[in-house]
Short mmCIF file of C-alpha atoms in Angstrom, two decimals:
data_model
loop_
_atom_site.label_atom_id
_atom_site.label_comp_id
_atom_site.label_asym_id
_atom_site.label_seq_id
_atom_site.Cartn_x
_atom_site.Cartn_y
_atom_site.Cartn_z
CA MET A 4 1.65 237.18 -129.51
CA VAL A 5 4.65 239.51 -129.60
CA MET A 6 4.26 243.04 -130.92
CA ASP A 7 6.95 245.48 -131.91
CA GLN A 8 6.81 248.61 -129.85
CA ASP A 9 7.07 252.13 -131.28
CA ARG A 10 3.91 251.38 -133.26
CA VAL A 11 0.96 253.75 -133.40
CA VAL A 12 -2.10 253.11 -131.24
CA VAL A 13 -5.16 255.33 -131.80
CA ILE A 14 -7.55 255.68 -128.85
CA THR A 15 -10.87 257.52 -129.11
CA GLY A 16 -12.44 259.10 -126.04
CA VAL A 17 -8.95 259.27 -124.56
CA THR A 18 -9.70 261.66 -121.70
CA GLY A 19 -12.26 259.40 -120.02
CA ASN A 20 -11.21 257.01 -117.28
CA LEU A 21 -10.99 253.96 -119.54
CA GLY A 22 -9.44 255.86 -122.45
CA GLY A 23 -6.86 257.37 -120.12
CA ALA A 24 -6.07 253.94 -118.65
CA PHE A 25 -5.47 252.52 -122.13
CA ALA A 26 -3.31 255.51 -123.04
CA ARG A 27 -1.15 255.22 -119.91
CA PHE A 28 -0.74 251.48 -120.44
CA PHE A 29 0.47 251.73 -124.04
CA VAL A 30 2.60 254.83 -123.46
CA GLN A 31 4.41 253.07 -120.63
CA LYS A 32 5.05 250.11 -122.93
CA GLY A 33 6.68 252.41 -125.48
CA PHE A 34 3.95 252.58 -128.09
CA LYS A 35 3.14 255.87 -129.80
CA VAL A 36 -0.38 256.87 -128.74
CA ALA A 37 -2.67 259.19 -130.68
CA GLY A 38 -5.48 260.21 -128.37
CA LEU A 39 -8.73 261.59 -129.79
CA ASP A 40 -11.26 263.58 -127.82
CA LEU A 41 -13.60 266.57 -128.08
CA ASP A 42 -12.14 268.37 -125.07
CA GLU A 43 -8.83 270.09 -125.80
CA ASP A 44 -8.29 271.11 -122.16
CA ARG A 45 -8.58 267.51 -121.00
CA ILE A 46 -6.24 266.34 -123.75
CA ASN A 47 -3.66 268.89 -122.59
CA SER A 48 -4.13 267.79 -119.00
CA LEU A 49 -3.56 264.17 -119.99
CA SER A 50 -0.42 265.16 -121.92
CA ASN A 51 0.92 266.92 -118.83
CA GLU A 52 0.78 263.66 -116.87
CA TRP A 53 3.67 262.42 -119.00
CA SER A 54 5.75 265.59 -119.14
CA ASN A 55 8.61 263.71 -117.46
CA GLY A 56 9.75 260.81 -119.58
CA TYR A 57 6.71 259.83 -121.64
CA SER A 58 5.60 262.97 -123.48
CA GLN A 59 7.27 261.89 -126.72
CA PHE A 60 4.97 258.85 -126.86
CA PHE A 61 1.63 260.70 -126.72
CA LYS A 62 -0.04 263.24 -128.97
CA GLY A 63 -3.59 264.45 -128.57
CA PHE A 64 -5.98 265.35 -131.39
CA VAL A 65 -9.25 267.26 -131.00
CA CYS A 66 -11.81 265.41 -133.09
CA ASN A 67 -15.56 264.91 -133.26
CA ILE A 68 -15.80 261.30 -134.40
CA THR A 69 -19.38 261.78 -135.60
CA ASP A 70 -18.09 264.19 -138.28
CA LEU A 71 -16.60 262.13 -141.12
CA GLU A 72 -14.78 265.05 -142.75
CA GLN A 73 -13.19 266.05 -139.44
CA CYS A 74 -12.18 262.42 -138.91
CA LYS A 75 -10.55 262.29 -142.35
CA LYS A 76 -8.36 265.28 -141.52
CA THR A 77 -7.49 263.92 -138.09
CA PHE A 78 -6.49 260.48 -139.33
CA ASP A 79 -4.39 262.02 -142.11
CA ASP A 80 -2.66 264.17 -139.47
CA ILE A 81 -2.03 261.15 -137.24
CA GLN A 82 -0.34 259.18 -139.99
CA ASN A 83 1.64 262.17 -141.26
CA GLU A 84 2.94 263.01 -137.78
CA LEU A 85 3.24 259.61 -136.10
CA GLY A 86 3.22 256.98 -138.82
CA PRO A 87 0.93 254.17 -139.98
CA ILE A 88 -1.77 253.00 -137.58
CA TYR A 89 -1.21 249.57 -136.05
CA MET A 90 -3.98 249.48 -133.44
CA LEU A 91 -7.32 251.24 -133.15
CA ILE A 92 -9.21 251.30 -129.86
CA ASN A 93 -12.81 252.38 -130.42
CA ASN A 94 -13.43 253.57 -126.88
CA ALA A 95 -15.45 256.80 -127.22
CA GLY A 96 -19.08 256.52 -126.26
CA ILE A 97 -22.00 258.10 -124.47
CA THR A 98 -24.63 256.48 -122.31
CA HIS A 99 -28.30 256.98 -121.61
CA ILE A 100 -30.29 255.45 -118.75
CA GLN A 101 -34.02 256.17 -118.86
CA ARG A 102 -37.16 254.32 -119.85
CA TYR A 103 -38.02 254.96 -123.50
CA LEU A 104 -41.49 256.39 -122.88
CA GLU A 105 -40.14 258.67 -120.14
CA THR A 106 -37.49 260.10 -122.45
CA ALA A 107 -38.06 263.55 -123.88
CA ASP A 108 -37.60 263.29 -127.66
CA PRO A 109 -36.48 259.64 -127.71
CA ILE A 110 -35.84 259.70 -131.47
CA ARG A 111 -33.29 262.49 -131.09
CA ILE A 112 -31.63 260.76 -128.14
CA THR A 113 -31.46 257.43 -129.98
CA GLN A 114 -29.92 259.12 -133.02
CA LYS A 115 -27.32 260.88 -130.89
CA VAL A 116 -26.30 257.71 -129.07
CA MET A 117 -26.08 255.79 -132.37
CA ASP A 118 -24.06 258.58 -134.00
CA VAL A 119 -21.41 258.56 -131.27
CA ASN A 120 -21.28 254.92 -130.22
CA PHE A 121 -21.81 253.23 -133.57
CA MET A 122 -21.13 255.60 -136.45
CA GLY A 123 -18.18 257.20 -134.67
CA SER A 124 -16.53 253.77 -134.45
CA VAL A 125 -17.41 253.03 -138.07
CA HIS A 126 -15.85 256.32 -139.21
CA CYS A 127 -12.60 255.72 -137.34
CA THR A 128 -12.34 252.11 -138.46
CA HIS A 129 -13.09 252.91 -142.10
CA LEU A 130 -10.35 255.54 -142.20
CA SER A 131 -7.83 253.29 -140.42
CA LEU A 132 -8.41 250.16 -142.46
CA PRO A 133 -5.83 250.68 -145.23
CA SER A 134 -3.09 251.18 -142.65
CA LEU A 135 -4.39 248.44 -140.34
CA ILE A 136 -4.54 245.92 -143.16
CA HIS A 137 -1.02 246.80 -144.32
CA GLN A 138 0.27 246.51 -140.74
CA LYS A 139 -1.77 243.34 -140.01
CA GLY A 140 -3.01 245.24 -137.02
CA ILE A 141 -5.63 245.15 -134.30
CA VAL A 142 -9.09 246.67 -133.84
CA ILE A 143 -10.39 246.79 -130.27
CA THR A 144 -13.95 247.96 -129.71
CA ILE A 145 -15.35 248.75 -126.28
CA SER A 146 -18.82 247.30 -126.05
CA SER A 147 -20.77 246.40 -122.92
CA VAL A 148 -23.13 243.90 -121.34
CA ALA A 149 -25.62 245.82 -123.49
CA GLY A 150 -23.84 244.51 -126.57
CA PHE A 151 -25.04 240.94 -126.08
CA ALA A 152 -28.05 241.31 -123.79
CA PRO A 153 -31.01 243.69 -123.33
CA LEU A 154 -30.96 246.14 -120.43
CA LEU A 155 -34.01 247.86 -119.00
CA GLY A 156 -33.91 251.61 -119.53
CA ARG A 157 -31.10 251.46 -122.08
CA SER A 158 -32.84 250.94 -125.41
CA ALA A 159 -30.71 253.45 -127.36
CA TYR A 160 -27.47 252.45 -125.67
CA SER A 161 -28.14 248.75 -126.11
CA ALA A 162 -29.03 249.27 -129.77
CA SER A 163 -25.73 251.04 -130.37
CA LYS A 164 -23.72 248.28 -128.69
CA HIS A 165 -25.58 245.48 -130.47
CA ALA A 166 -24.83 247.31 -133.74
CA LEU A 167 -21.12 247.34 -132.91
CA HIS A 168 -21.11 243.55 -132.51
CA GLY A 169 -22.94 243.02 -135.77
CA PHE A 170 -20.58 245.32 -137.67
CA PHE A 171 -17.24 244.26 -136.22
CA GLU A 172 -17.92 240.54 -135.98
CA SER A 173 -19.00 240.56 -139.63
CA LEU A 174 -15.96 242.62 -140.61
CA ASP A 175 -13.82 240.09 -138.74
CA ALA A 176 -15.23 237.37 -141.02
CA GLU A 177 -14.14 239.37 -144.08
CA LEU A 178 -10.64 240.46 -143.04
CA ASP A 179 -8.45 237.53 -142.09
CA ASP A 180 -5.27 239.55 -141.56
CA LEU A 181 -6.70 241.73 -138.79
CA GLN A 182 -7.34 240.87 -135.16
CA PHE A 183 -10.73 242.05 -133.88
CA ILE A 184 -11.57 242.11 -130.19
CA MET A 185 -14.89 243.06 -128.59
CA VAL A 186 -14.46 244.14 -124.96
CA CYS A 187 -17.60 243.92 -122.82
CA PRO A 188 -17.26 245.40 -119.34
CA GLY A 189 -19.90 245.74 -116.69
CA PHE A 190 -20.40 249.21 -115.25
CA ILE A 191 -17.07 251.03 -115.36
CA SER A 192 -15.82 252.95 -112.35
CA VAL A 193 -15.45 256.63 -113.30
CA ASN A 194 -15.08 259.87 -111.40
CA GLU A 195 -17.84 262.49 -111.54
CA GLN A 196 -15.86 264.97 -113.65
CA LYS A 197 -15.24 262.45 -116.40
CA ARG A 198 -18.71 260.98 -116.14
CA SER A 199 -20.42 264.27 -117.01
CA ASN A 200 -19.52 264.26 -120.71
CA ALA A 201 -20.49 260.62 -121.14
CA ALA A 202 -24.11 260.68 -120.02
CA ILE A 203 -27.16 262.25 -121.65
CA HIS A 204 -29.48 261.41 -118.78
CA GLN A 205 -29.03 259.19 -115.77
CA LYS A 206 -31.21 259.29 -112.67
CA LYS A 207 -28.84 256.86 -111.00
CA LYS A 208 -25.11 257.18 -111.66
CA VAL A 209 -24.21 253.46 -111.51
CA ILE A 210 -26.29 250.31 -111.73
CA GLY A 211 -24.62 247.22 -110.30
CA PRO A 212 -21.01 246.56 -109.24
CA GLU A 213 -18.31 248.59 -110.94
CA VAL A 214 -15.22 247.30 -112.73
CA LEU A 215 -11.96 249.24 -112.61
CA PRO A 216 -10.51 250.64 -115.86
CA ASP A 217 -7.09 249.09 -115.21
CA GLU A 218 -8.71 245.65 -114.91
CA ILE A 219 -10.31 246.11 -118.33
CA VAL A 220 -6.99 247.18 -119.84
CA GLN A 221 -5.14 244.19 -118.41
CA LYS A 222 -7.77 241.73 -119.63
CA THR A 223 -7.70 243.34 -123.08
CA TRP A 224 -3.90 243.04 -123.24
CA ARG A 225 -4.12 239.34 -122.37
CA ALA A 226 -6.77 238.91 -125.06
CA ILE A 227 -4.44 240.49 -127.63
CA GLN A 228 -1.69 238.07 -126.71
CA LYS A 229 -3.98 235.02 -126.72
CA GLY A 230 -5.87 235.95 -129.88
CA LYS A 231 -9.27 236.11 -128.16
CA LYS A 232 -12.20 237.76 -129.91
CA LEU A 233 -14.48 238.47 -126.95
CA VAL A 234 -13.59 239.73 -123.47
CA THR A 235 -16.02 240.10 -120.57
CA CYS A 236 -14.78 242.23 -117.68
CA GLY A 237 -16.22 242.08 -114.19
CA ARG A 238 -18.56 239.65 -112.47
CA THR A 239 -21.72 241.31 -113.83
CA ALA A 240 -20.60 241.05 -117.45
CA THR A 241 -19.32 237.48 -117.19
CA LEU A 242 -22.42 236.13 -115.42
CA SER A 243 -24.75 238.07 -117.71
CA TYR A 244 -23.05 236.64 -120.78
CA LEU A 245 -23.33 233.06 -119.55
CA ILE A 246 -26.89 233.33 -118.26
CA ARG A 247 -28.12 235.19 -121.33
CA ARG A 248 -26.54 232.57 -123.57
CA PHE A 249 -27.71 229.42 -121.77
CA ILE A 250 -30.84 230.49 -119.81
CA PRO A 251 -32.19 233.54 -121.69
CA SER A 252 -35.62 233.56 -120.02
CA TYR A 253 -34.04 233.56 -116.57
CA TYR A 254 -31.69 236.39 -117.56
CA PHE A 255 -34.60 238.48 -118.83
CA LYS A 256 -36.64 237.98 -115.66
CA ARG A 257 -33.81 238.74 -113.25
CA MET A 258 -32.56 241.70 -115.29
CA LYS A 259 -36.01 243.30 -115.20
CA GLU A 260 -36.38 242.67 -111.48
CA ASN A 261 -32.97 244.06 -110.60
CA LEU A 262 -32.94 247.10 -112.89
CA SER A 263 -36.54 248.11 -112.19
CA LYS A 264 -35.45 248.92 -108.63
CA GLU A 265 -32.75 251.25 -109.90
CA LEU A 266 -34.70 253.42 -112.35
#
């Protein structure tokens, strides 16, 4: 698949490690990148990375994706300033690692995780669709192992990722002119500064082997070119997908054994 450059790519959660890796990749390829995030200081810091040679390809927008009215204004601004949206990368998300009955106010936590991970992606996609359909564009959604398999201690997070698959795979069935890709990494390598805004509560910072953001970006780019709909990134994600699909009882037993040690 060959894409014209100088097209607009919208990336949510752009100041995180994975969002930043996507932004750098598309900026360096000559695409115009609109980066959304809550943190204006981090957006400015990211912009400064490209002050020599690439600054004209990136523009940051402060936006709370859980607020539909704020999203409407932001997406209007993006298209007025940069042009029609060709690609949307639903990357923004928060995580929560804790057993449900050990969670203080689990209903509130579940609602918060669903608002950011699921409804935030729905908001951004809904507002982008007219442009995406006209451009015959691409919607990339960052899911997780938790999107196709249960994970101990991640009931809210897993619910939000399962919801993304249900929504976007069904939307894919309705909209033939768009390319939809679900990207399912294992545990993403992040630095502590960028991790802090992504987690509500985590006793342990990482469970299992990590996958590098640049590896996820490269695999996603290959999926775009090959027309793939699902991408697993990292050994944990790939093995989990296969075992969950073909030997679900074995997956459930081993997942509980392994993750119980970590919580």
